[in-house]
PDB file of C-alpha atoms in Angstrom:
ATOM      1  CA  MET P  10       0.000   0.000   0.000  1.00 78.00           C
ATOM      2  CA  SER P  11       1.379   3.386  -0.968  1.00 82.00           C
ATOM      3  CA  SER P  12       1.873   6.144   1.584  1.00 79.00           C
ATOM      4  CA  ARG P  13      -0.723   8.225  -0.266  1.00 81.00           C
ATOM      5  CA  THR P  14      -3.319   5.453   0.048  1.00 81.00           C
ATOM      6  CA  LEU P  15      -2.472   4.996   3.721  1.00 69.00           C
ATOM      7  CA  LEU P  16      -2.849   8.742   4.329  1.00 66.00           C
ATOM      8  CA  LEU P  17      -6.242   8.737   2.577  1.00 69.00           C
ATOM      9  CA  LEU P  18      -7.401   5.773   4.669  1.00 68.00           C
ATOM     10  CA  VAL P  19      -6.301   7.473   7.904  1.00 64.00           C
ATOM     11  CA  MET P  20      -8.076  10.682   6.891  1.00 67.00           C
ATOM     12  CA  LEU P  21     -11.240   8.733   6.014  1.00 69.00           C
ATOM     13  CA  ALA P  22     -11.137   6.919   9.368  1.00 65.00           C
ATOM     14  CA  LEU P  23     -10.761  10.240  11.221  1.00 64.00           C
ATOM     15  CA  ILE P  24     -13.684  11.759   9.324  1.00 66.00           C
ATOM     16  CA  ILE P  25     -15.872   8.741  10.160  1.00 63.00           C
ATOM     17  CA  LEU P  26     -14.875   8.858  13.846  1.00 59.00           C
ATOM     18  CA  ASN P  27     -15.664  12.587  13.919  1.00 60.00           C
ATOM     19  CA  TYR P  28     -19.017  12.025  12.181  1.00 57.00           C
ATOM     20  CA  PHE P  29     -20.045   9.483  14.826  1.00 58.00           C
ATOM     21  CA  HIS P  30     -18.881  11.842  17.609  1.00 64.00           C
ATOM     22  CA  ILE P  31     -16.095   9.586  18.831  1.00 67.00           C
ATOM     23  CA  LEU P  32     -13.324  12.044  17.952  1.00 68.00           C
ATOM     24  CA  TYR P  33     -13.497  15.830  18.160  1.00 70.00           C
ATOM     25  CA  PHE P  34     -11.245  18.181  16.282  1.00 66.00           C
ATOM     26  CA  ASN P  35     -10.752  21.369  18.225  1.00 64.00           C
ATOM     27  CA  ILE P  36      -9.671  23.904  15.639  1.00 57.00           C
ATOM     28  CA  PHE P  37     -12.154  26.676  16.389  1.00 62.00           C
ATOM     29  CA  THR P  38     -12.253  27.366  20.118  1.00 67.00           C
ATOM     30  CA  HIS P  39      -9.384  28.874  22.054  1.00 70.00           C
ATOM     31  CA  SER P  40     -10.765  27.497  25.332  1.00 74.00           C
ATOM     32  CA  LEU P  41      -8.677  24.336  25.000  1.00 78.00           C
ATOM     33  CA  PRO P  42      -5.486  23.582  23.116  1.00 80.00           C
ATOM     34  CA  GLN P  43      -6.122  22.885  19.458  1.00 83.00           C
ATOM     35  CA  GLY P  44      -5.926  19.221  18.544  1.00 84.00           C
ATOM     36  CA  VAL P  45      -7.807  15.934  18.461  1.00 84.00           C
ATOM     37  CA  TYR P  46      -9.832  14.741  21.461  1.00 86.00           C
ATOM     38  CA  LEU P  47     -11.419  11.356  22.172  1.00 88.00           C
ATOM     39  CA  ARG P  48     -14.908  11.133  23.670  1.00 89.00           C
ATOM     40  CA  THR P  49     -14.689   9.179  26.936  1.00 91.00           C
ATOM     41  CA  LYS P  50     -16.916   7.952  29.756  1.00 88.00           C
ATOM     42  CA  GLY P  51     -16.431   7.960  33.488  1.00 91.00           C
ATOM     43  CA  SER P  52     -17.000  10.078  36.545  1.00 95.00           C
ATOM     44  CA  PRO P  53     -16.085  13.730  35.924  1.00 97.00           C
ATOM     45  CA  ARG P  54     -13.085  14.994  37.915  1.00 97.00           C
ATOM     46  CA  ILE P  55     -11.455  18.375  38.403  1.00 97.00           C
ATOM     47  CA  ASP P  56      -9.189  19.431  35.511  1.00 95.00           C
ATOM     48  CA  GLU P  57     -10.700  16.969  33.014  1.00 95.00           C
ATOM     49  CA  TYR P  58     -11.965  18.249  29.691  1.00 93.00           C
ATOM     50  CA  ALA P  59     -15.713  18.243  29.108  1.00 94.00           C
ATOM     51  CA  ALA P  60     -18.204  19.089  26.366  1.00 92.00           C
ATOM     52  CA  THR P  61     -21.570  20.706  26.983  1.00 93.00           C
ATOM     53  CA  CYS P  62     -24.481  22.344  25.228  1.00 94.00           C
ATOM     54  CA  LEU P  63     -25.731  25.628  26.624  1.00 95.00           C
ATOM     55  CA  THR P  64     -29.324  26.663  27.273  1.00 94.00           C
ATOM     56  CA  PRO P  65     -31.130  28.294  24.335  1.00 94.00           C
ATOM     57  CA  THR P  66     -31.051  31.759  25.967  1.00 95.00           C
ATOM     58  CA  ILE P  67     -27.323  31.650  26.628  1.00 95.00           C
ATOM     59  CA  ALA P  68     -26.660  30.035  23.237  1.00 94.00           C
ATOM     60  CA  ARG P  69     -28.533  32.810  21.397  1.00 93.00           C
ATOM     61  CA  TYR P  70     -26.462  35.400  23.261  1.00 95.00           C
ATOM     62  CA  GLY P  71     -23.253  33.512  22.382  1.00 93.00           C
ATOM     63  CA  ILE P  72     -24.186  33.361  18.703  1.00 93.00           C
ATOM     64  CA  ALA P  73     -25.138  37.061  18.618  1.00 94.00           C
ATOM     65  CA  LYS P  74     -21.789  38.027  20.177  1.00 93.00           C
ATOM     66  CA  GLY P  75     -19.824  35.676  17.917  1.00 90.00           C
ATOM     67  CA  TYR P  76     -18.635  33.494  20.798  1.00 90.00           C
ATOM     68  CA  LEU P  77     -20.387  30.396  19.408  1.00 89.00           C
ATOM     69  CA  ALA P  78     -21.043  28.959  15.971  1.00 87.00           C
ATOM     70  CA  GLN P  79     -24.221  27.286  14.759  1.00 87.00           C
ATOM     71  CA  GLY P  80     -24.176  23.565  15.490  1.00 84.00           C
ATOM     72  CA  ASN P  81     -25.940  20.365  16.492  1.00 83.00           C
ATOM     73  CA  CYS P  82     -26.849  21.104  20.115  1.00 89.00           C
ATOM     74  CA  ASP P  83     -30.580  21.428  20.816  1.00 92.00           C
ATOM     75  CA  SER P  84     -29.868  25.119  21.441  1.00 90.00           C
ATOM     76  CA  GLY P  85     -28.569  25.435  17.868  1.00 89.00           C
ATOM     77  CA  THR P  86     -24.880  25.855  18.661  1.00 88.00           C
ATOM     78  CA  VAL P  87     -21.731  23.787  18.605  1.00 85.00           C
ATOM     79  CA  LEU P  88     -20.637  21.986  21.748  1.00 86.00           C
ATOM     80  CA  VAL P  89     -18.697  24.106  24.207  1.00 90.00           C
ATOM     81  CA  LEU P  90     -15.372  22.557  25.293  1.00 90.00           C
ATOM     82  CA  LYS P  91     -13.991  23.553  28.711  1.00 93.00           C
ATOM     83  CA  ILE P  92     -12.139  22.279  31.779  1.00 94.00           C
ATOM     84  CA  ILE P  93     -14.022  21.007  34.837  1.00 97.00           C
ATOM     85  CA  LYS P  94     -13.191  23.212  37.826  1.00 97.00           C
ATOM     86  CA  GLY P  95     -16.258  22.626  40.032  1.00 97.00           C
ATOM     87  CA  LEU P  96     -18.054  19.373  40.877  1.00 98.00           C
ATOM     88  CA  PRO P  97     -21.448  18.680  42.465  1.00 98.00           C
ATOM     89  CA  GLY P  98     -21.171  19.444  46.176  1.00 97.00           C
ATOM     90  CA  ASP P  99     -18.499  22.142  45.741  1.00 97.00           C
ATOM     91  CA  HIS P 100     -19.135  25.532  47.337  1.00 96.00           C
ATOM     92  CA  TYR P 101     -19.073  28.636  45.133  1.00 96.00           C
ATOM     93  CA  LYS P 102     -19.531  32.363  45.635  1.00 95.00           C
ATOM     94  CA  VAL P 103     -20.180  34.916  42.903  1.00 94.00           C
ATOM     95  CA  ASP P 104     -19.943  38.676  43.240  1.00 87.00           C
ATOM     96  CA  ASN P 105     -19.710  41.304  40.526  1.00 75.00           C
ATOM     97  CA  LYS P 106     -15.947  40.837  40.102  1.00 89.00           C
ATOM     98  CA  ASN P 107     -15.062  37.229  40.950  1.00 93.00           C
ATOM     99  CA  LEU P 108     -16.134  33.624  41.069  1.00 95.00           C
ATOM    100  CA  GLU P 109     -14.682  31.956  44.174  1.00 96.00           C
ATOM    101  CA  LEU P 110     -14.429  28.177  43.851  1.00 95.00           C
ATOM    102  CA  ASN P 111     -12.320  25.557  45.626  1.00 91.00           C
ATOM    103  CA  GLY P 112      -9.866  28.110  46.993  1.00 90.00           C
ATOM    104  CA  HIS P 113      -9.391  29.833  43.638  1.00 93.00           C
ATOM    105  CA  SER P 114     -10.655  33.177  42.429  1.00 94.00           C
ATOM    106  CA  TYR P 115     -11.631  33.658  38.788  1.00 93.00           C
ATOM    107  CA  ARG P 116     -12.048  37.246  37.583  1.00 92.00           C
ATOM    108  CA  ILE P 117     -15.377  38.228  36.010  1.00 91.00           C
ATOM    109  CA  MET P 118     -14.934  40.892  33.352  1.00 90.00           C
ATOM    110  CA  ASN P 119     -17.426  43.661  32.405  1.00 88.00           C
ATOM    111  CA  LYS P 120     -16.269  43.695  28.779  1.00 88.00           C
ATOM    112  CA  ASP P 121     -15.140  41.059  26.335  1.00 86.00           C
ATOM    113  CA  SER P 122     -11.846  41.098  24.401  1.00 82.00           C
ATOM    114  CA  SER P 123     -13.463  43.426  21.841  1.00 85.00           C
ATOM    115  CA  SER P 124     -14.443  45.938  24.575  1.00 89.00           C
ATOM    116  CA  ARG P 125     -18.151  45.098  24.221  1.00 91.00           C
ATOM    117  CA  ALA P 126     -20.397  44.884  27.298  1.00 91.00           C
ATOM    118  CA  LEU P 127     -20.423  41.345  28.653  1.00 89.00           C
ATOM    119  CA  ARG P 128     -23.638  39.956  30.122  1.00 90.00           C
ATOM    120  CA  SER P 129     -23.472  37.588  33.067  1.00 89.00           C
ATOM    121  CA  PHE P 130     -26.221  34.983  33.458  1.00 91.00           C
ATOM    122  CA  PHE P 131     -24.644  33.787  36.733  1.00 86.00           C
ATOM    123  CA  VAL P 132     -26.176  36.116  39.316  1.00 80.00           C
ATOM    124  CA  GLN P 133     -24.468  37.258  42.488  1.00 74.00           C
ATOM    125  CA  ASN P 134     -24.982  34.539  45.043  1.00 88.00           C
ATOM    126  CA  GLU P 135     -23.421  31.753  47.010  1.00 91.00           C
ATOM    127  CA  GLY P 136     -24.212  28.069  47.132  1.00 92.00           C
ATOM    128  CA  ILE P 137     -23.379  24.433  46.582  1.00 95.00           C
ATOM    129  CA  LEU P 138     -23.309  22.901  43.105  1.00 96.00           C
ATOM    130  CA  ASP P 139     -26.311  20.622  42.604  1.00 96.00           C
ATOM    131  CA  LYS P 140     -26.076  17.008  41.474  1.00 97.00           C
ATOM    132  CA  GLY P 141     -25.280  16.884  37.750  1.00 97.00           C
ATOM    133  CA  LYS P 142     -24.048  20.512  37.651  1.00 97.00           C
ATOM    134  CA  TYR P 143     -20.460  21.564  37.016  1.00 98.00           C
ATOM    135  CA  ILE P 144     -18.416  24.741  36.751  1.00 97.00           C
ATOM    136  CA  LEU P 145     -16.587  24.674  33.419  1.00 96.00           C
ATOM    137  CA  LEU P 146     -13.791  27.178  32.885  1.00 95.00           C
ATOM    138  CA  SER P 147     -10.800  27.700  30.665  1.00 89.00           C
ATOM    139  CA  ASP P 148      -7.406  28.460  32.076  1.00 78.00           C
ATOM    140  CA  PHE P 149      -5.955  28.229  28.575  1.00 75.00           C
ATOM    141  CA  VAL P 150      -7.049  31.788  27.800  1.00 74.00           C
ATOM    142  CA  PRO P 151      -7.683  34.392  30.528  1.00 70.00           C
ATOM    143  CA  ASN P 152     -10.800  35.955  28.961  1.00 78.00           C
ATOM    144  CA  SER P 153     -12.740  32.787  28.177  1.00 87.00           C
ATOM    145  CA  TRP P 154     -16.540  32.961  27.993  1.00 92.00           C
ATOM    146  CA  ASP P 155     -17.357  30.181  30.455  1.00 94.00           C
ATOM    147  CA  SER P 156     -19.231  29.312  33.666  1.00 95.00           C
ATOM    148  CA  ARG P 157     -18.156  32.627  35.191  1.00 93.00           C
ATOM    149  CA  TYR P 158     -20.817  34.096  32.908  1.00 93.00           C
ATOM    150  CA  TRP P 159     -23.332  31.287  32.297  1.00 93.00           C
ATOM    151  CA  GLY P 160     -23.219  29.456  35.648  1.00 94.00           C
ATOM    152  CA  PRO P 161     -23.248  25.735  36.422  1.00 96.00           C
ATOM    153  CA  VAL P 162     -24.071  23.398  33.535  1.00 96.00           C
ATOM    154  CA  GLY P 163     -24.542  19.718  32.832  1.00 96.00           C
ATOM    155  CA  ILE P 164     -21.978  17.745  30.879  1.00 96.00           C
ATOM    156  CA  GLN P 165     -22.716  15.823  27.692  1.00 93.00           C
ATOM    157  CA  PHE P 166     -19.459  13.838  27.869  1.00 93.00           C
ATOM    158  CA  LEU P 167     -15.785  13.937  28.822  1.00 95.00           C
ATOM    159  CA  LEU P 168     -12.880  14.427  26.431  1.00 93.00           C
ATOM    160  CA  LYS P 169      -9.341  13.120  26.519  1.00 92.00           C
ATOM    161  CA  PRO P 170      -6.654  14.758  24.382  1.00 90.00           C
ATOM    162  CA  LEU P 171      -5.157  12.390  21.798  1.00 84.00           C
ATOM    163  CA  TRP P 172      -3.030  14.783  19.804  1.00 83.00           C
ATOM    164  CA  ILE P 173      -2.436  18.411  20.739  1.00 82.00           C
ATOM    165  CA  LEU P 174      -0.912  21.073  18.550  1.00 77.00           C
ATOM    166  CA  GLU P 175       1.690  23.319  20.098  1.00 66.00           C
ATOM    167  CA  ASN P 176       0.255  24.765  23.329  1.00 55.00           C
ATOM    168  CA  VAL P 177       0.500  28.412  22.400  1.00 48.00           C
ATOM    169  CA  LYS P 178      -2.005  30.430  24.412  1.00 49.00           C
ATOM    170  CA  LYS P 179      -4.080  32.862  22.402  1.00 47.00           C
TER     171      LYS P 179
END
């Protein structure tokens, strides 16, 4: 078999795995390193990668601002890929400047990277994450649009990196 044929077969296999949502190619979001991720199962843990769909209200806002693309989620957007930073049972506190979670403080910005007003759906309060709810953040880029703004979310599935491009932060 020629190297060209082998390359075509590998590419076809990757396309099929992506089509059946076994592999994910992260080339659009800056929330995680760009690369290829494998869909996995298991109990979510801190610092694992996760995929989620946002509520229709938050998704519409994300599309209008250009944070999200149209996609296959019920809300009409692509899956959001982030890092798990809060698990059910974890205590959180939100004020107008910070999300406090597990001994860490995550800054909440008033404006996005384009200096546009940034709406927060996560109101000022304090509580414990409910069963099935997670705080998903990105520490790959400092101004990520994540749970600091949309609050706790469910997880569709976990992701494991298979092949990561150079980890250059955006």
